[in-house]
Amino acid sequence: MDTLKEEPRAVKVAAAWQSLTNQMLNAQAVHRIEHLVSRSHPVNVTSSAGVYAFWWMGCRKQLMSANRHIILKGPGGSDVDVRYHDWWPEDAPYPCLYVGKATDLKRRLREHRLPGTPGRAHPPLTRNNKATPRTTSCQLRFGIEHVFPEEADPLTLINDNIGFSWCDDFPDNAVAERFFAEDKLVGHLRPWFNIDSER
């Protein structure tokens, strides 16, 4: 294929972003997790590949009164001080906590929740240092347990207060488009739990 003759894709990229935000960044698209894990709820999370977001649907004051300070490990093991703020864009239907991509959205939702782990999966550390996550795919559960260090039943807190939206509509060059969609959503929505230390 002669790449010099390929048509510019700027218009298609803009249309894809509009479609993505229509599917994920409206209140009707965000489903409370307690409904998604209930067998009686009519909405089922697909097992296909896609991008997704977790949202705080509970009391905003409760979230903003939580522990919004975490100490990450930076270059050479140095401490990196991070504070979470109310910095979400106006078009976000709720405060966004995490954005990701997955080859199986239904499985990834389960991995984030750790439903087989009652109580706390991560004991709080002193000085707000970041603990070691139980798995590499439980950023939501880890993040919730960090910002609510006194919460004895984080799974119920998640089910009651966290929403989930997703998009699996990537018909063309899907792997690349999911990669760019995740990055753009992170930059736009500024989710707390996506922040990690720089290497």
PDB file of C-alpha atoms in Angstrom:
ATOM      1  CA  MET A   1       0.000   0.000   0.000  1.00  0.00           C
ATOM      2  CA  ASP A   2       1.267   3.440  -0.909  1.00  0.00           C
ATOM      3  CA  THR A   3       0.994   5.334   2.381  1.00  0.00           C
ATOM      4  CA  LEU A   4       1.515   8.636   0.580  1.00  0.00           C
ATOM      5  CA  LYS A   5      -1.936   8.227  -1.002  1.00  0.00           C
ATOM      6  CA  GLU A   6      -3.709   7.335   2.241  1.00  0.00           C
ATOM      7  CA  GLU A   7      -6.496   9.765   3.112  1.00  0.00           C
ATOM      8  CA  PRO A   8      -6.079  11.902   6.247  1.00  0.00           C
ATOM      9  CA  ARG A   9      -7.885  10.340   9.188  1.00  0.00           C
ATOM     10  CA  ALA A  10      -8.423  13.457  11.303  1.00  0.00           C
ATOM     11  CA  VAL A  11     -12.152  13.572  10.568  1.00  0.00           C
ATOM     12  CA  LYS A  12     -12.568   9.873  11.359  1.00  0.00           C
ATOM     13  CA  VAL A  13     -10.569  10.253  14.570  1.00  0.00           C
ATOM     14  CA  ALA A  14     -12.745  13.151  15.687  1.00  0.00           C
ATOM     15  CA  ALA A  15     -15.903  11.177  14.894  1.00  0.00           C
ATOM     16  CA  ALA A  16     -14.592   8.156  16.801  1.00  0.00           C
ATOM     17  CA  TRP A  17     -13.878  10.315  19.857  1.00  0.00           C
ATOM     18  CA  GLN A  18     -17.383  11.779  19.712  1.00  0.00           C
ATOM     19  CA  SER A  19     -18.865   8.287  19.488  1.00  0.00           C
ATOM     20  CA  LEU A  20     -16.726   7.105  22.404  1.00  0.00           C
ATOM     21  CA  THR A  21     -17.746   9.989  24.652  1.00  0.00           C
ATOM     22  CA  ASN A  22     -21.398   9.505  23.703  1.00  0.00           C
ATOM     23  CA  GLN A  23     -21.167   5.888  24.834  1.00  0.00           C
ATOM     24  CA  MET A  24     -19.213   6.451  28.031  1.00  0.00           C
ATOM     25  CA  LEU A  25     -19.542  10.049  29.254  1.00  0.00           C
ATOM     26  CA  ASN A  26     -23.254  10.336  29.895  1.00  0.00           C
ATOM     27  CA  ALA A  27     -25.138   9.445  33.036  1.00  0.00           C
ATOM     28  CA  GLN A  28     -27.329   6.873  31.274  1.00  0.00           C
ATOM     29  CA  ALA A  29     -24.239   4.910  30.206  1.00  0.00           C
ATOM     30  CA  VAL A  30     -22.883   4.594  33.748  1.00  0.00           C
ATOM     31  CA  HIS A  31     -24.250   1.545  35.553  1.00  0.00           C
ATOM     32  CA  ARG A  32     -23.958   1.128  39.293  1.00  0.00           C
ATOM     33  CA  ILE A  33     -21.892  -1.975  40.032  1.00  0.00           C
ATOM     34  CA  GLU A  34     -24.446  -3.393  42.467  1.00  0.00           C
ATOM     35  CA  HIS A  35     -26.803  -3.647  39.481  1.00  0.00           C
ATOM     36  CA  LEU A  36     -24.235  -5.162  37.141  1.00  0.00           C
ATOM     37  CA  VAL A  37     -23.432  -7.989  39.565  1.00  0.00           C
ATOM     38  CA  SER A  38     -27.114  -8.692  40.229  1.00  0.00           C
ATOM     39  CA  ARG A  39     -28.676 -11.477  38.164  1.00  0.00           C
ATOM     40  CA  SER A  40     -31.945  -9.560  38.011  1.00  0.00           C
ATOM     41  CA  HIS A  41     -30.435  -6.520  36.304  1.00  0.00           C
ATOM     42  CA  PRO A  42     -31.152  -6.325  32.549  1.00  0.00           C
ATOM     43  CA  VAL A  43     -27.722  -4.899  31.605  1.00  0.00           C
ATOM     44  CA  ASN A  44     -24.914  -7.409  31.183  1.00  0.00           C
ATOM     45  CA  VAL A  45     -21.285  -6.424  30.743  1.00  0.00           C
ATOM     46  CA  THR A  46     -19.944  -7.805  27.507  1.00  0.00           C
ATOM     47  CA  SER A  47     -17.020 -10.243  27.385  1.00  0.00           C
ATOM     48  CA  SER A  48     -15.581  -8.485  24.353  1.00  0.00           C
ATOM     49  CA  ALA A  49     -12.534  -6.226  24.231  1.00  0.00           C
ATOM     50  CA  GLY A  50     -12.892  -2.522  24.905  1.00  0.00           C
ATOM     51  CA  VAL A  51     -12.153   0.458  27.115  1.00  0.00           C
ATOM     52  CA  TYR A  52     -13.903   1.208  30.390  1.00  0.00           C
ATOM     53  CA  ALA A  53     -14.182   3.703  33.215  1.00  0.00           C
ATOM     54  CA  PHE A  54     -15.070   3.569  36.905  1.00  0.00           C
ATOM     55  CA  TRP A  55     -17.038   6.476  38.378  1.00  0.00           C
ATOM     56  CA  TRP A  56     -17.914   7.615  41.886  1.00  0.00           C
ATOM     57  CA  MET A  57     -21.726   7.748  41.980  1.00  0.00           C
ATOM     58  CA  GLY A  58     -22.016   8.198  45.737  1.00  0.00           C
ATOM     59  CA  CYS A  59     -21.966  11.371  47.782  1.00  0.00           C
ATOM     60  CA  ARG A  60     -19.329  13.706  46.349  1.00  0.00           C
ATOM     61  CA  LYS A  61     -18.672  15.151  49.800  1.00  0.00           C
ATOM     62  CA  GLN A  62     -17.836  11.660  51.093  1.00  0.00           C
ATOM     63  CA  LEU A  63     -15.281  11.197  48.330  1.00  0.00           C
ATOM     64  CA  MET A  64     -13.718  14.626  48.774  1.00  0.00           C
ATOM     65  CA  SER A  65     -13.498  14.051  52.558  1.00  0.00           C
ATOM     66  CA  ALA A  66     -11.561  10.810  52.031  1.00  0.00           C
ATOM     67  CA  ASN A  67      -7.790  10.336  52.230  1.00  0.00           C
ATOM     68  CA  ARG A  68      -6.680  12.093  49.041  1.00  0.00           C
ATOM     69  CA  HIS A  69      -2.951  11.744  49.660  1.00  0.00           C
ATOM     70  CA  ILE A  70      -0.679   8.928  48.480  1.00  0.00           C
ATOM     71  CA  ILE A  71       3.098   8.541  48.451  1.00  0.00           C
ATOM     72  CA  LEU A  72       4.432   6.730  45.394  1.00  0.00           C
ATOM     73  CA  LYS A  73       7.906   5.392  44.744  1.00  0.00           C
ATOM     74  CA  GLY A  74       9.860   7.444  42.265  1.00  0.00           C
ATOM     75  CA  PRO A  75      13.277   7.129  40.614  1.00  0.00           C
ATOM     76  CA  GLY A  76      15.868   5.631  42.925  1.00  0.00           C
ATOM     77  CA  GLY A  77      13.200   4.726  45.461  1.00  0.00           C
ATOM     78  CA  SER A  78      12.544   8.354  46.332  1.00  0.00           C
ATOM     79  CA  ASP A  79       9.150   9.348  47.711  1.00  0.00           C
ATOM     80  CA  VAL A  80       6.757  11.087  45.335  1.00  0.00           C
ATOM     81  CA  ASP A  81       3.950  13.002  47.021  1.00  0.00           C
ATOM     82  CA  VAL A  82       0.638  12.955  45.144  1.00  0.00           C
ATOM     83  CA  ARG A  83      -2.655  14.552  46.132  1.00  0.00           C
ATOM     84  CA  TYR A  84      -5.993  13.901  44.450  1.00  0.00           C
ATOM     85  CA  HIS A  85      -8.166  16.933  43.655  1.00  0.00           C
ATOM     86  CA  ASP A  86     -11.566  17.825  42.245  1.00  0.00           C
ATOM     87  CA  TRP A  87     -10.138  18.324  38.782  1.00  0.00           C
ATOM     88  CA  TRP A  88     -12.629  16.429  36.593  1.00  0.00           C
ATOM     89  CA  PRO A  89     -13.932  18.073  33.396  1.00  0.00           C
ATOM     90  CA  GLU A  90     -17.431  19.519  33.194  1.00  0.00           C
ATOM     91  CA  ASP A  91     -18.617  16.857  30.744  1.00  0.00           C
ATOM     92  CA  ALA A  92     -17.794  14.012  33.141  1.00  0.00           C
ATOM     93  CA  PRO A  93     -21.104  12.641  34.460  1.00  0.00           C
ATOM     94  CA  TYR A  94     -19.458  11.724  37.781  1.00  0.00           C
ATOM     95  CA  PRO A  95     -15.961  11.922  39.304  1.00  0.00           C
ATOM     96  CA  CYS A  96     -13.832   9.434  37.366  1.00  0.00           C
ATOM     97  CA  LEU A  97     -11.627   7.113  39.425  1.00  0.00           C
ATOM     98  CA  TYR A  98     -10.025   4.808  36.861  1.00  0.00           C
ATOM     99  CA  VAL A  99      -9.830   4.257  33.102  1.00  0.00           C
ATOM    100  CA  GLY A 100      -8.529   1.086  31.471  1.00  0.00           C
ATOM    101  CA  LYS A 101      -8.714  -1.250  28.512  1.00  0.00           C
ATOM    102  CA  ALA A 102      -9.221  -5.008  28.468  1.00  0.00           C
ATOM    103  CA  THR A 103      -9.587  -7.950  26.115  1.00  0.00           C
ATOM    104  CA  ASP A 104     -12.530  -9.162  28.223  1.00  0.00           C
ATOM    105  CA  LEU A 105     -14.508  -6.370  29.905  1.00  0.00           C
ATOM    106  CA  LYS A 106     -16.637  -8.671  32.054  1.00  0.00           C
ATOM    107  CA  ARG A 107     -13.599 -10.479  33.439  1.00  0.00           C
ATOM    108  CA  ARG A 108     -11.743  -7.228  34.064  1.00  0.00           C
ATOM    109  CA  LEU A 109     -14.667  -5.840  36.079  1.00  0.00           C
ATOM    110  CA  ARG A 110     -14.451  -8.888  38.326  1.00  0.00           C
ATOM    111  CA  GLU A 111     -10.663  -8.586  38.636  1.00  0.00           C
ATOM    112  CA  HIS A 112     -10.979  -4.980  39.798  1.00  0.00           C
ATOM    113  CA  ARG A 113     -13.521  -5.863  42.487  1.00  0.00           C
ATOM    114  CA  LEU A 114     -11.848  -8.994  43.943  1.00  0.00           C
ATOM    115  CA  PRO A 115     -15.285 -10.371  44.930  1.00  0.00           C
ATOM    116  CA  GLY A 116     -13.748 -13.487  46.504  1.00  0.00           C
ATOM    117  CA  THR A 117     -11.816 -11.402  49.031  1.00  0.00           C
ATOM    118  CA  PRO A 118     -14.001 -10.290  51.968  1.00  0.00           C
ATOM    119  CA  GLY A 119     -12.889  -7.486  54.242  1.00  0.00           C
ATOM    120  CA  ARG A 120      -9.816  -5.544  53.257  1.00  0.00           C
ATOM    121  CA  ALA A 121      -7.456  -6.879  50.601  1.00  0.00           C
ATOM    122  CA  HIS A 122      -4.787  -4.258  51.372  1.00  0.00           C
ATOM    123  CA  PRO A 123      -3.914  -3.182  54.918  1.00  0.00           C
ATOM    124  CA  PRO A 124      -3.210   0.569  55.114  1.00  0.00           C
ATOM    125  CA  LEU A 125       0.427   1.551  55.450  1.00  0.00           C
ATOM    126  CA  THR A 126       1.829   4.313  57.594  1.00  0.00           C
ATOM    127  CA  ARG A 127       2.519   7.759  56.104  1.00  0.00           C
ATOM    128  CA  ASN A 128       0.144   7.083  53.173  1.00  0.00           C
ATOM    129  CA  ASN A 129       2.749   5.036  51.313  1.00  0.00           C
ATOM    130  CA  LYS A 130       1.354   3.029  48.428  1.00  0.00           C
ATOM    131  CA  ALA A 131       0.880  -0.585  49.446  1.00  0.00           C
ATOM    132  CA  THR A 132       1.582  -3.490  47.092  1.00  0.00           C
ATOM    133  CA  PRO A 133      -1.612  -4.277  45.155  1.00  0.00           C
ATOM    134  CA  ARG A 134      -2.957  -7.815  45.526  1.00  0.00           C
ATOM    135  CA  THR A 135      -2.893  -8.259  41.740  1.00  0.00           C
ATOM    136  CA  THR A 136      -1.922  -6.209  38.689  1.00  0.00           C
ATOM    137  CA  SER A 137      -5.604  -5.766  37.757  1.00  0.00           C
ATOM    138  CA  CYS A 138      -7.252  -4.562  40.973  1.00  0.00           C
ATOM    139  CA  GLN A 139      -6.539  -0.845  40.747  1.00  0.00           C
ATOM    140  CA  LEU A 140     -10.097   0.063  41.697  1.00  0.00           C
ATOM    141  CA  ARG A 141     -10.203  -2.096  44.843  1.00  0.00           C
ATOM    142  CA  PHE A 142      -6.728  -0.928  45.837  1.00  0.00           C
ATOM    143  CA  GLY A 143      -7.568   2.724  45.252  1.00  0.00           C
ATOM    144  CA  ILE A 144     -10.810   2.570  47.217  1.00  0.00           C
ATOM    145  CA  GLU A 145      -9.070   0.886  50.138  1.00  0.00           C
ATOM    146  CA  HIS A 146      -6.381   3.559  50.127  1.00  0.00           C
ATOM    147  CA  VAL A 147      -8.716   6.553  50.121  1.00  0.00           C
ATOM    148  CA  PHE A 148     -11.009   4.893  52.693  1.00  0.00           C
ATOM    149  CA  PRO A 149      -8.433   3.333  55.074  1.00  0.00           C
ATOM    150  CA  GLU A 150     -10.970   2.797  57.859  1.00  0.00           C
ATOM    151  CA  GLU A 151     -13.531   1.032  55.668  1.00  0.00           C
ATOM    152  CA  ALA A 152     -14.006  -2.552  56.898  1.00  0.00           C
ATOM    153  CA  ASP A 153     -16.160  -3.663  53.948  1.00  0.00           C
ATOM    154  CA  PRO A 154     -14.731  -2.037  50.799  1.00  0.00           C
ATOM    155  CA  LEU A 155     -16.487  -4.461  48.455  1.00  0.00           C
ATOM    156  CA  THR A 156     -19.893  -3.256  49.622  1.00  0.00           C
ATOM    157  CA  LEU A 157     -18.684   0.341  49.345  1.00  0.00           C
ATOM    158  CA  ILE A 158     -17.679  -0.366  45.743  1.00  0.00           C
ATOM    159  CA  ASN A 159     -20.930  -2.104  44.853  1.00  0.00           C
ATOM    160  CA  ASP A 160     -23.030   0.712  46.330  1.00  0.00           C
ATOM    161  CA  ASN A 161     -21.085   3.760  45.126  1.00  0.00           C
ATOM    162  CA  ILE A 162     -19.089   2.913  42.001  1.00  0.00           C
ATOM    163  CA  GLY A 163     -20.408   3.018  38.447  1.00  0.00           C
ATOM    164  CA  PHE A 164     -19.014   1.362  35.335  1.00  0.00           C
ATOM    165  CA  SER A 165     -19.234   2.392  31.694  1.00  0.00           C
ATOM    166  CA  TRP A 166     -17.575   0.896  28.659  1.00  0.00           C
ATOM    167  CA  CYS A 167     -17.195   0.952  24.896  1.00  0.00           C
ATOM    168  CA  ASP A 168     -16.425  -2.064  22.725  1.00  0.00           C
ATOM    169  CA  ASP A 169     -17.132  -0.423  19.371  1.00  0.00           C
ATOM    170  CA  PHE A 170     -13.729  -0.519  17.668  1.00  0.00           C
ATOM    171  CA  PRO A 171     -14.328  -2.026  14.211  1.00  0.00           C
ATOM    172  CA  ASP A 172     -11.189  -0.711  12.498  1.00  0.00           C
ATOM    173  CA  ASN A 173      -7.599  -1.276  13.670  1.00  0.00           C
ATOM    174  CA  ALA A 174      -9.046  -2.160  17.081  1.00  0.00           C
ATOM    175  CA  VAL A 175      -5.872  -2.756  19.101  1.00  0.00           C
ATOM    176  CA  ALA A 176      -4.393   0.611  18.141  1.00  0.00           C
ATOM    177  CA  GLU A 177      -7.681   2.473  18.570  1.00  0.00           C
ATOM    178  CA  ARG A 178      -8.281   1.014  22.059  1.00  0.00           C
ATOM    179  CA  PHE A 179      -4.768   2.058  23.034  1.00  0.00           C
ATOM    180  CA  PHE A 180      -5.304   5.646  21.912  1.00  0.00           C
ATOM    181  CA  ALA A 181      -8.833   5.775  23.349  1.00  0.00           C
ATOM    182  CA  GLU A 182      -7.589   4.741  26.793  1.00  0.00           C
ATOM    183  CA  ASP A 183      -4.810   7.324  26.748  1.00  0.00           C
ATOM    184  CA  LYS A 184      -7.120  10.114  25.599  1.00  0.00           C
ATOM    185  CA  LEU A 185      -9.751   9.239  28.212  1.00  0.00           C
ATOM    186  CA  VAL A 186      -7.120   9.290  30.961  1.00  0.00           C
ATOM    187  CA  GLY A 187      -5.896  12.703  29.841  1.00  0.00           C
ATOM    188  CA  HIS A 188      -9.415  14.077  29.568  1.00  0.00           C
ATOM    189  CA  LEU A 189     -11.047  12.564  32.671  1.00  0.00           C
ATOM    190  CA  ARG A 190      -8.038  12.832  35.023  1.00  0.00           C
ATOM    191  CA  PRO A 191      -8.894   9.667  37.004  1.00  0.00           C
ATOM    192  CA  TRP A 192      -7.296   9.445  40.448  1.00  0.00           C
ATOM    193  CA  PHE A 193      -6.253   5.808  40.407  1.00  0.00           C
ATOM    194  CA  ASN A 194      -4.444   5.955  37.066  1.00  0.00           C
ATOM    195  CA  ILE A 195      -1.690   8.091  38.562  1.00  0.00           C
ATOM    196  CA  ASP A 196       1.548   6.186  39.051  1.00  0.00           C
ATOM    197  CA  SER A 197       5.123   7.224  39.679  1.00  0.00           C
ATOM    198  CA  GLU A 198       7.383   8.259  36.836  1.00  0.00           C
ATOM    199  CA  ARG A 199      10.312   6.039  35.955  1.00  0.00           C
TER     200      ARG A 199
END
